[in-house]
XYZ file of N, CA and C in Angstrom:
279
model
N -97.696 15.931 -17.652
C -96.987 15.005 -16.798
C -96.652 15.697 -15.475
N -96.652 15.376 -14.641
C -96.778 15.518 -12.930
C -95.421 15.716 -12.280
N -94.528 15.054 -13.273
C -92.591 15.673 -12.884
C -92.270 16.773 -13.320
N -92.947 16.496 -15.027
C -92.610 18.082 -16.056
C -93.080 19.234 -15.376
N -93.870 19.215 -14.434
C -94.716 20.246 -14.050
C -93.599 20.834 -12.641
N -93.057 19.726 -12.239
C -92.221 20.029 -10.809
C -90.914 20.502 -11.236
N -90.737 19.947 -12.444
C -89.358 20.545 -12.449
C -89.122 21.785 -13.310
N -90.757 22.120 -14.067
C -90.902 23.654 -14.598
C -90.795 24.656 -13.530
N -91.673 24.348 -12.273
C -91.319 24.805 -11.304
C -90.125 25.868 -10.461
N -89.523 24.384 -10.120
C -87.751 24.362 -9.988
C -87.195 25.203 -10.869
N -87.187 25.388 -11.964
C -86.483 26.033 -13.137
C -86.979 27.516 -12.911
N -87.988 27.732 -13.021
C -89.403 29.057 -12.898
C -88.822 29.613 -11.899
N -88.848 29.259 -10.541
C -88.337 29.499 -9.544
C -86.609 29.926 -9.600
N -85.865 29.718 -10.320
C -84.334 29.019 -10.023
C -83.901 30.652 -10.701
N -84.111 30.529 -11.799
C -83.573 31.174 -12.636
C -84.717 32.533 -13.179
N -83.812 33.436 -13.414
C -84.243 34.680 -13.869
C -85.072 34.448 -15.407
N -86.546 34.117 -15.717
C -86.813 33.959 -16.923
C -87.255 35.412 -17.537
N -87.608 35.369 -19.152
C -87.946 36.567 -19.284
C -87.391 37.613 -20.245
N -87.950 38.505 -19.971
C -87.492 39.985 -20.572
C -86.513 40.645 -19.640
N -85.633 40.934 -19.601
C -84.766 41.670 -19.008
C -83.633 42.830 -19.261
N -83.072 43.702 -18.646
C -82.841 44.874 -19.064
C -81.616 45.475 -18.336
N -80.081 45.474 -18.967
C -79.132 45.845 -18.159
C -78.888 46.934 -18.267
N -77.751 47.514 -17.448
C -77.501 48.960 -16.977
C -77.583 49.590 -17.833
N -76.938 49.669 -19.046
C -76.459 50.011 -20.061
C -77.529 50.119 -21.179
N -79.002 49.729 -21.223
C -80.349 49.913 -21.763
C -80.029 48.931 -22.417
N -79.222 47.430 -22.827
C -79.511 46.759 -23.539
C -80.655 45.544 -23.298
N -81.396 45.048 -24.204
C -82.565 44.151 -24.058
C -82.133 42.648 -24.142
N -82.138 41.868 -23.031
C -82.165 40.578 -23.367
C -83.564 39.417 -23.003
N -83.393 38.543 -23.290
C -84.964 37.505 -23.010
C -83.986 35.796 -22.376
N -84.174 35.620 -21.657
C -84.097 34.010 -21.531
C -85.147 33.516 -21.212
N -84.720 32.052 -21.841
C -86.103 31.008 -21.417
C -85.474 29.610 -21.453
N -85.956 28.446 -21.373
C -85.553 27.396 -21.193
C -86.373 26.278 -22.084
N -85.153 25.194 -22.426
C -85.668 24.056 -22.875
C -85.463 22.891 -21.765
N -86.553 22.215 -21.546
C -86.122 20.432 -20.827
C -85.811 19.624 -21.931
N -84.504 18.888 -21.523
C -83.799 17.693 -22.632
C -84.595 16.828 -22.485
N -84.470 16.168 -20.582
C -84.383 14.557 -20.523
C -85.626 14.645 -18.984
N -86.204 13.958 -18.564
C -86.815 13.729 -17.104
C -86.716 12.134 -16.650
N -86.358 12.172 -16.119
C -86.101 10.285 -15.625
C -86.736 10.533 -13.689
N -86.904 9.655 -13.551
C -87.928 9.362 -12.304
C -87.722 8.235 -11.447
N -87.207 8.222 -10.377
C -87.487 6.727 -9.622
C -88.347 6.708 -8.347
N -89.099 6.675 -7.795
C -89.736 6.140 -6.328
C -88.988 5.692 -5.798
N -88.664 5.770 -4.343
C -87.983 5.756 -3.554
C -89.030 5.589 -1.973
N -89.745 4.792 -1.418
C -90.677 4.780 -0.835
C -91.226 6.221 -0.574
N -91.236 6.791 -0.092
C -92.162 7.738 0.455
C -91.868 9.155 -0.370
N -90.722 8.987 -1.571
C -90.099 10.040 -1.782
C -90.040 9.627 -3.241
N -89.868 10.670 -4.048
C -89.509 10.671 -5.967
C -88.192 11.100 -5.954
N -87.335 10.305 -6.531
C -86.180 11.608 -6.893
C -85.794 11.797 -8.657
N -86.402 12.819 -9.203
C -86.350 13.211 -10.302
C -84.985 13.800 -10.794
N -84.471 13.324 -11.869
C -82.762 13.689 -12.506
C -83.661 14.314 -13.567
N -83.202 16.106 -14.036
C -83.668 16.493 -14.970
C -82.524 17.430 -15.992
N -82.010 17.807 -17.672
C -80.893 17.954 -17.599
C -81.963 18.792 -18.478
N -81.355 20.437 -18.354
C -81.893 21.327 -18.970
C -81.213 22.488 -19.561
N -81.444 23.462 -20.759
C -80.494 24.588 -21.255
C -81.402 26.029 -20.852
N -80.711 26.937 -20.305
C -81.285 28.237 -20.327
C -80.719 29.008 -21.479
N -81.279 29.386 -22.549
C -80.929 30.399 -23.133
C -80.949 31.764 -23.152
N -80.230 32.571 -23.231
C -79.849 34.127 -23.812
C -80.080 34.474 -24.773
N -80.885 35.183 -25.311
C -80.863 36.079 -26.631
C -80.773 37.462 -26.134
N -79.993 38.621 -27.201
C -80.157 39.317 -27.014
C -80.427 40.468 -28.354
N -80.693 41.671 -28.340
C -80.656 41.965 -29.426
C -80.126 41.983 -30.152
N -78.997 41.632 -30.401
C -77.365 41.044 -31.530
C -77.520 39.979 -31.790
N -78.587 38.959 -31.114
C -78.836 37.291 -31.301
C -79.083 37.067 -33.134
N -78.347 36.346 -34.116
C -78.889 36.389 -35.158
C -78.246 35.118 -35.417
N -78.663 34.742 -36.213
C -78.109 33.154 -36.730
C -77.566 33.311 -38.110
N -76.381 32.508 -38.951
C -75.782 31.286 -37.708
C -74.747 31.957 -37.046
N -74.374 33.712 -37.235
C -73.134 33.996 -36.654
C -73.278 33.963 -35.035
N -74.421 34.832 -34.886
C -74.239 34.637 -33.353
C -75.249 34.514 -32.275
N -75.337 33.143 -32.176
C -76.665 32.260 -31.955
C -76.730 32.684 -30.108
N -77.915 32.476 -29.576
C -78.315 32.650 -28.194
C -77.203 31.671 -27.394
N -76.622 32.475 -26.534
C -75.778 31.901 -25.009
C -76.472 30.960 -24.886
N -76.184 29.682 -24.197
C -76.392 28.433 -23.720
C -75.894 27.832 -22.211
N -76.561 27.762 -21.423
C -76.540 27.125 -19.987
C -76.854 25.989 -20.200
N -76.159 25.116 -19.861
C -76.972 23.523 -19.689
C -76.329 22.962 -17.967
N -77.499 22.600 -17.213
C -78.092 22.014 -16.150
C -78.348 20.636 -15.871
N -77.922 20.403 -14.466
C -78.405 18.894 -14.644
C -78.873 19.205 -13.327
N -80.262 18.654 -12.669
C -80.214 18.730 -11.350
C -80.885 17.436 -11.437
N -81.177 17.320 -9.623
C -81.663 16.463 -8.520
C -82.359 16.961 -7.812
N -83.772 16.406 -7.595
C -84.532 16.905 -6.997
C -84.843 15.663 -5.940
N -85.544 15.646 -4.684
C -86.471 14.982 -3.922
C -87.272 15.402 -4.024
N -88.551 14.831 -3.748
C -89.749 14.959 -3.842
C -90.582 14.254 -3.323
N -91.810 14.576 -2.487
C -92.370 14.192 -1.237
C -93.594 13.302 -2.631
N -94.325 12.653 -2.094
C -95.584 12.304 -2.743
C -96.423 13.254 -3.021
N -96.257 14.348 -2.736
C -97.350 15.292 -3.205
C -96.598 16.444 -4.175
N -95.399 16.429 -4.179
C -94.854 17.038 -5.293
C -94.214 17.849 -4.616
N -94.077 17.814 -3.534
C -93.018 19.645 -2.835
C -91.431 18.668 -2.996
N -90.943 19.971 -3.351
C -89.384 19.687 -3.473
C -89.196 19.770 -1.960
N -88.175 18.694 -1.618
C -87.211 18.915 -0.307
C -86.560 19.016 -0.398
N -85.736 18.467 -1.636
C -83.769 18.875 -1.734
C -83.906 18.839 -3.372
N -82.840 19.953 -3.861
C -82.493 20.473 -4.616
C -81.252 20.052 -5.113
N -80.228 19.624 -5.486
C -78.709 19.817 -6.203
C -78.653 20.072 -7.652
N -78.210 21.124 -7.891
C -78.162 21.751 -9.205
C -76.858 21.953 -9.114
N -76.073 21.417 -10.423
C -74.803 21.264 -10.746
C -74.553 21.912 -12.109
N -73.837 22.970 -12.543
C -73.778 23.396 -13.626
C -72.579 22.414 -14.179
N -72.980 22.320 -16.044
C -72.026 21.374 -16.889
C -70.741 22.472 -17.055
């Protein structure tokens, strides 16, 4: 899908994904889930509402005591007909 792809993007771009590694030598990974994508046209423009979670794991991550950190996201995007973002609003919950 042609939004999922813009707002993987946005996200890809936004946020630190990955393997990552703090001062202190500990190992963490985030990555992300998309909830919801809703879409309207707007003549010349898309504006996509997308509500998403970044997760944290780290090496202490174990279930069910102590499950991966949770970010959840809602943004707003514009979007030209060809898919370039022009405006952004990302609002943390």
């Amino acid at each position: 899908m042609k939004y999922e792809k813009i707002v993987q993007s946005y996200i890809e771009s936004t946020h630190k994904l990955g393997d990552q590694s703090g001062s202190s030598g500990h190992l963490s990974f985030q990555s992300y889930t998309i909830h919801s994508i809703d879409y309207e046209k707007q003549g010349d423009t898309i504006k996509i509402l997308a509500q998403y979670s970044v997760f944290t794991e780290t090496e202490f991550t174990y279930y069910p005591d102590n499950p991966p950190y949770e970010d959840e996201y809602r943004v707003k995007l514009l979007c030209s007909d060809q898919g370039e973002i022009i405006e952004a609003d990302n609002t943390y919950n």
